[in-house]
Amino acid sequence: MNTREYFLPQSVNEATQLLAKHGPFMLVMAGGTIAMPLINEGISFPQKVMGLRRAGLSYVTKPNGKITIGAMSTLTQMLDLKEIPILQEAAHQVGGWAIRNMGTVGGNLFAPPPAGDFAAALMALDAQLKLVSTAGARIISLTDFYTGFMTTALSPGELVTEIQVPVPTGKTAYLKYGRKHANTPAVVTVAAQIELDGEGVTNSRIALNAVGPHPIRASKAEEILSGSPLNPTTINMAASAAAEECEPFSDAIATEWYRRKMVEVYVRRTLTKITDRR
Ligand SMILES: Cc1cc2nc3c(=O)[nH]c(=O)nc-3n(C[C@H](O)[C@H](O)[C@H](O)COP(=O)(O)OP(=O)(O)OC[C@H]3O[C@@H](n4cnc5c(N)ncnc54)[C@H](O)[C@@H]3O)c2cc1C
């Protein structure tokens, strides 16, 4: 089967109308770094394709205390986000330059594991997504967006148009571990934001990637830290809780067993990096 129709809407309004009209037979294409290989290898045969490149979704704005990122902004654009170093670091860790130049922030939310390295950083920052359809707009937290392996809370006819990120009030750190130093799929990725009042942790968000069906929160580790001092004892406890609660898988890159071991190591290193920044 060949792709018979290609649409290039000039606005979100036009895009959602096209989506409402053509629905499930139409593939939404952002940067195409995931979608195009599937088409080229004959795995996906979309009859209709809608490219979002001209829909006006490539922007970064900075209203009070928040950064709003249009879903079509590329990962390369994120390297300029000086206000949120953890997002610069996360963008730098996705693929090589070609992938970062084409791949979008919106597309990374849909990336199958072990991809999703940028989404993990967004999750640690409590990012909210704006979903838009012809019926209107709604806001959902990125944590609630994921419902399972390759499934999300996106309803038919909806697009992710914007990612809203509160400027972090806590200390942040990000570590990705892969088989190579650069341009490598993750064995595990850890993103953390910790708020401290003196020595005590008042709020913590720890997100893990490549060790679950999608980027996940390490909620038991977060609970352990809450109200406790951030020291080697609590860090070790949180790291082993994260290793227990994650849901790793085996693939060509690493076994389930190895990924779990590395979660403990990398959660510990990420939290220790935060203590070093005090
Ligand atoms: C060689 C290579 C290396 C890679 N390395 C990494 C890596 O290290 N880390 C990592 O995280 N990822 C990696 N990736 C995966 C991918 O490139 C990135 O995750 C990228 O951000 C995907 O964005 P995209 O715009 O290209 O997605 P696309 O391929 O355009 O989109 C993927 C799917 O997401 C959906 N979609 C996209 N945008 C929207 C939207 N706004 N609304 C609704 N649905 C939407 C569509 O259904 C679409 O089919 C790699 C890919 C390749 C090919």
Coordinates of C-alpha atoms and ligand atoms in Angstrom, one line a residue:
M1 CA 0.0 0.0 0.0
N2 CA 1.3 3.5 -0.8
T3 CA 0.8 6.8 1.0
R4 CA -1.9 8.5 -1.2
E5 CA -2.3 11.9 0.5
Y6 CA 0.1 14.2 2.4
F7 CA -1.2 17.2 4.3
L8 CA 0.9 20.1 5.5
P9 CA -1.5 22.2 7.7
Q10 CA -0.5 25.9 8.3
S11 CA -2.1 26.1 11.7
V12 CA -3.1 24.0 14.7
N13 CA -6.7 24.7 13.8
E14 CA -6.2 23.3 10.3
A15 CA -4.3 20.3 11.7
T16 CA -7.0 19.4 14.2
Q17 CA -9.7 19.7 11.5
L18 CA -7.7 17.4 9.2
L19 CA -7.3 15.0 12.1
A20 CA -11.0 15.0 12.8
K21 CA -11.8 14.3 9.2
H22 CA -9.2 11.6 8.4
G23 CA -8.8 10.2 11.9
P24 CA -7.1 6.8 12.3
F25 CA -6.0 6.5 8.7
M26 CA -3.7 9.4 9.0
L27 CA -0.2 9.3 10.5
V28 CA 0.9 12.4 12.4
M29 CA 4.5 13.2 11.5
A30 CA 6.6 15.5 13.6
G31 CA 10.4 15.3 12.8
G32 CA 9.9 11.8 11.4
T33 CA 13.0 10.2 13.1
I34 CA 10.8 7.4 14.5
A35 CA 8.0 7.4 11.9
M36 CA 10.1 7.5 8.7
P37 CA 12.3 4.4 9.5
L38 CA 9.1 2.4 10.1
I39 CA 7.8 3.5 6.7
N40 CA 11.1 2.9 4.9
E41 CA 11.4 -0.6 6.4
G42 CA 7.9 -1.5 5.4
I43 CA 6.6 -1.8 8.9
S44 CA 4.1 1.0 8.7
F45 CA 1.9 1.7 5.7
P46 CA 0.1 5.0 6.3
Q47 CA -2.5 5.8 3.6
K48 CA -2.4 9.5 4.7
V49 CA 0.3 11.5 6.4
M50 CA 0.0 14.9 8.1
G51 CA 3.3 16.8 8.7
L52 CA 3.2 19.3 11.5
R53 CA 6.3 21.3 10.5
R54 CA 4.3 24.4 9.3
A55 CA 1.6 24.3 12.0
G56 CA 3.2 27.1 14.0
L57 CA 4.3 24.8 16.9
S58 CA 8.0 25.5 16.8
Y59 CA 8.5 28.1 19.6
V60 CA 9.8 28.7 23.1
T61 CA 8.2 31.4 25.2
K62 CA 9.0 32.3 28.7
P63 CA 6.0 33.7 30.6
N64 CA 6.4 34.2 34.4
G65 CA 8.0 31.2 36.1
K66 CA 7.3 28.9 33.2
I67 CA 8.8 27.9 29.9
T68 CA 6.4 26.9 27.2
I69 CA 7.7 24.7 24.4
G70 CA 5.8 24.2 21.1
A71 CA 5.6 20.5 20.4
M72 CA 7.5 20.9 17.1
S73 CA 10.5 22.5 18.6
T74 CA 13.6 20.4 17.9
L75 CA 15.9 19.0 20.4
T76 CA 18.6 21.2 19.0
Q77 CA 16.5 24.2 20.0
M78 CA 16.5 22.9 23.6
L79 CA 20.3 23.3 23.8
D80 CA 19.7 27.1 24.0
L81 CA 17.4 26.8 27.1
K82 CA 19.9 28.4 29.6
E83 CA 17.1 28.8 32.2
I84 CA 16.8 25.0 32.6
P85 CA 20.2 23.3 32.3
I86 CA 18.7 19.9 32.9
L87 CA 16.8 20.2 29.6
Q88 CA 19.9 21.3 27.8
E89 CA 21.7 18.3 29.2
A90 CA 18.9 15.9 28.3
A91 CA 18.6 17.3 24.7
H92 CA 22.4 16.8 24.3
Q93 CA 22.0 13.2 25.3
V94 CA 19.4 12.3 22.6
G95 CA 21.0 10.6 19.5
G96 CA 23.5 12.5 17.4
W97 CA 23.2 15.9 15.7
A98 CA 21.1 14.7 12.8
I99 CA 18.5 13.2 15.2
R100 CA 18.5 16.3 17.4
N101 CA 18.1 18.6 14.4
M102 CA 15.1 16.7 13.1
G103 CA 13.6 15.1 16.2
T104 CA 11.1 17.1 18.2
V105 CA 10.2 17.5 21.8
G106 CA 6.7 16.4 21.1
G107 CA 7.9 13.3 19.2
N108 CA 10.2 12.3 22.1
L109 CA 7.0 11.9 24.3
F110 CA 5.9 9.1 21.9
A111 CA 9.3 7.4 21.5
P112 CA 9.3 3.7 22.3
P113 CA 11.7 2.6 25.1
P114 CA 14.6 2.7 25.5
A115 CA 14.1 6.1 23.8
G116 CA 12.3 8.9 25.8
D117 CA 15.4 10.5 27.3
F118 CA 14.1 14.1 27.0
A119 CA 10.7 13.1 28.3
A120 CA 12.3 11.8 31.5
A121 CA 13.8 15.2 32.2
L122 CA 10.4 16.8 31.5
M123 CA 8.8 14.4 34.0
A124 CA 11.3 15.3 36.7
L125 CA 10.3 19.0 36.2
D126 CA 6.6 18.2 36.5
A127 CA 5.8 19.3 32.9
Q128 CA 2.2 19.7 31.7
L129 CA 1.1 19.0 28.2
K130 CA -1.5 20.9 26.2
L131 CA -3.7 18.6 24.1
V132 CA -5.8 20.2 21.4
S133 CA -8.6 18.8 19.3
T134 CA -11.6 20.4 17.4
A135 CA -13.5 20.1 20.7
G136 CA -11.0 22.4 22.6
A137 CA -7.9 22.2 24.7
R138 CA -7.0 20.4 27.9
I139 CA -3.9 20.3 30.1
I140 CA -2.6 17.0 31.5
S141 CA 0.5 16.2 33.5
L142 CA 3.2 14.2 31.6
T143 CA 3.1 11.6 34.4
D144 CA -0.6 11.0 33.8
F145 CA -0.1 11.1 30.0
Y146 CA 1.4 7.6 29.8
T147 CA -1.0 4.8 30.2
G148 CA 1.1 1.8 29.1
F149 CA 3.6 0.5 26.5
M150 CA 3.0 2.7 23.5
T151 CA -0.3 4.0 24.8
T152 CA -1.1 7.4 26.1
A153 CA -4.1 9.5 27.3
L154 CA -4.2 11.2 23.9
S155 CA -7.8 10.9 22.7
P156 CA -8.6 10.3 19.0
G157 CA -8.4 13.7 17.2
E158 CA -6.0 15.2 19.7
L159 CA -2.6 16.6 19.2
V160 CA 0.1 17.5 21.7
T161 CA 0.6 21.2 20.9
E162 CA 2.7 22.5 23.8
I163 CA 4.8 21.4 26.8
Q164 CA 4.6 23.7 29.8
V165 CA 7.6 23.5 32.2
P166 CA 7.8 25.3 35.5
V167 CA 11.2 26.8 36.0
P168 CA 12.8 24.4 38.6
T169 CA 12.8 25.7 42.1
G170 CA 14.9 22.7 43.4
K171 CA 18.3 21.3 42.4
T172 CA 18.4 19.2 39.4
A173 CA 20.6 16.5 37.9
Y174 CA 20.5 14.2 34.9
L175 CA 22.5 11.1 34.0
K176 CA 22.2 8.8 31.0
Y177 CA 24.1 5.6 31.0
G178 CA 24.6 3.8 27.7
R179 CA 27.1 1.4 26.1
K180 CA 29.0 4.3 24.5
H181 CA 29.7 7.9 25.7
A182 CA 27.6 9.5 23.0
N183 CA 24.9 8.7 20.5
T184 CA 23.8 5.6 22.4
P185 CA 20.5 4.1 23.5
A186 CA 20.0 4.2 27.2
V187 CA 20.6 1.3 29.6
V188 CA 19.0 3.7 32.1
T189 CA 18.4 7.4 32.3
V190 CA 17.8 9.2 35.6
A191 CA 16.4 12.8 35.9
A192 CA 15.9 14.3 39.4
Q193 CA 14.7 17.5 41.0
I194 CA 15.1 17.9 44.7
E195 CA 13.8 20.8 46.8
L196 CA 15.6 21.2 50.1
D197 CA 14.8 23.3 53.2
G198 CA 18.2 23.4 54.9
E199 CA 19.1 19.7 55.1
G200 CA 15.6 18.3 54.7
V201 CA 14.0 17.3 51.4
T202 CA 10.6 19.0 51.0
N203 CA 9.8 17.8 47.5
S204 CA 11.5 15.3 45.2
R205 CA 10.8 14.1 41.7
I206 CA 12.8 11.3 40.3
A207 CA 12.1 10.1 36.7
L208 CA 13.6 7.0 35.1
N209 CA 13.8 6.1 31.4
A210 CA 14.6 2.8 29.6
V211 CA 13.5 0.7 32.6
G212 CA 9.8 0.6 32.1
P213 CA 7.1 0.7 29.4
H214 CA 7.6 4.5 29.2
P215 CA 9.4 7.2 31.3
I216 CA 8.3 6.5 34.9
R217 CA 8.5 8.1 38.3
A218 CA 10.4 6.3 41.1
S219 CA 7.7 7.1 43.6
K220 CA 8.9 4.8 46.4
A221 CA 12.3 6.4 46.2
E222 CA 10.7 9.9 46.3
E223 CA 8.7 8.9 49.4
I224 CA 11.8 7.8 51.2
L225 CA 13.5 11.1 50.6
S226 CA 10.5 13.2 51.5
G227 CA 11.0 14.9 54.9
S228 CA 14.5 13.2 55.3
P229 CA 17.9 14.7 55.1
L230 CA 19.7 14.1 51.7
N231 CA 22.7 12.1 52.9
P232 CA 24.5 8.9 51.9
T233 CA 22.1 6.7 54.0
T234 CA 18.9 8.1 52.5
I235 CA 20.4 8.2 49.0
N236 CA 21.3 4.5 49.2
M237 CA 17.8 3.7 50.5
A238 CA 16.2 5.7 47.7
A239 CA 18.5 4.1 45.1
S240 CA 17.6 0.5 46.1
A241 CA 13.9 1.4 46.3
A242 CA 14.1 2.7 42.7
A243 CA 15.8 -0.5 41.6
E244 CA 13.0 -2.5 43.2
E245 CA 10.1 -0.6 41.8
C246 CA 11.3 -0.1 38.2
E247 CA 10.1 -2.4 35.5
P248 CA 13.2 -3.1 33.3
F249 CA 13.2 -5.2 30.1
S250 CA 15.8 -7.1 28.2
D251 CA 16.9 -6.1 24.7
A252 CA 20.0 -6.1 22.5
I253 CA 21.5 -3.4 24.7
A254 CA 21.1 -4.8 28.2
T255 CA 19.4 -7.5 30.2
E256 CA 16.6 -6.8 32.7
W257 CA 18.9 -7.9 35.5
Y258 CA 21.7 -5.5 34.4
R259 CA 19.3 -2.6 33.9
R260 CA 17.9 -3.0 37.5
K261 CA 21.5 -3.0 38.9
M262 CA 22.3 0.1 36.9
V263 CA 19.2 1.9 38.2
E264 CA 20.5 1.6 41.7
V265 CA 24.0 2.8 40.7
Y266 CA 22.6 5.8 38.6
V267 CA 20.0 6.9 41.0
R268 CA 22.7 7.0 43.7
R269 CA 25.0 9.0 41.4
T270 CA 22.3 11.4 40.3
L271 CA 21.3 12.2 43.9
T272 CA 24.9 12.5 45.0
K273 CA 25.5 14.9 42.1
I274 CA 22.7 17.0 43.7
T275 CA 24.3 17.0 47.1
D276 CA 27.6 18.0 45.5
R277 CA 25.8 21.1 44.1
R278 CA 24.7 22.4 47.5
Ligands
LIG1 C1 19.5 6.8 15.2 C2 18.5 7.2 16.2 C3 19.0 7.5 17.5 C4 18.0 7.9 18.5 N1 18.5 8.1 19.7 C5 17.7 8.5 20.7 C6 18.1 8.7 22.0 O1 19.3 8.6 22.3 N2 17.2 9.1 23.0 C7 15.9 9.2 22.7 O2 15.1 9.6 23.6 N3 15.4 9.0 21.5 C8 16.3 8.6 20.5 N4 15.8 8.4 19.2 C9 14.3 8.4 19.0 C10 13.8 9.8 18.3 O3 14.7 10.2 17.4 C11 13.5 10.9 19.3 O4 12.8 10.3 20.4 C12 12.8 12.1 18.7 O5 12.6 13.0 19.7 C13 11.4 11.7 18.1 O6 10.8 12.9 17.6 P1 10.3 13.0 16.1 O7 9.7 14.4 16.0 O8 11.3 12.6 15.1 O9 9.1 11.9 16.1 P2 8.2 11.4 14.9 O10 8.9 10.2 14.3 O11 7.9 12.5 13.9 O12 6.9 11.0 15.6 C14 6.8 9.8 16.3 C15 5.2 9.6 16.5 O13 4.8 10.4 17.6 C16 3.5 11.0 17.4 N5 3.6 12.4 17.5 C17 4.7 13.2 17.3 N6 4.5 14.4 17.6 C18 3.1 14.5 17.9 C19 2.3 15.5 18.4 N7 2.7 16.8 18.5 N8 1.0 15.2 18.7 C20 0.5 14.0 18.5 N9 1.3 12.9 18.1 C21 2.6 13.2 17.9 C22 3.1 10.5 16.0 O14 2.2 9.5 16.1 C23 4.4 10.0 15.3 O15 4.1 9.0 14.4 C24 16.7 8.0 18.2 C25 16.2 7.7 16.9 C26 17.1 7.3 15.9 C27 16.6 7.0 14.5

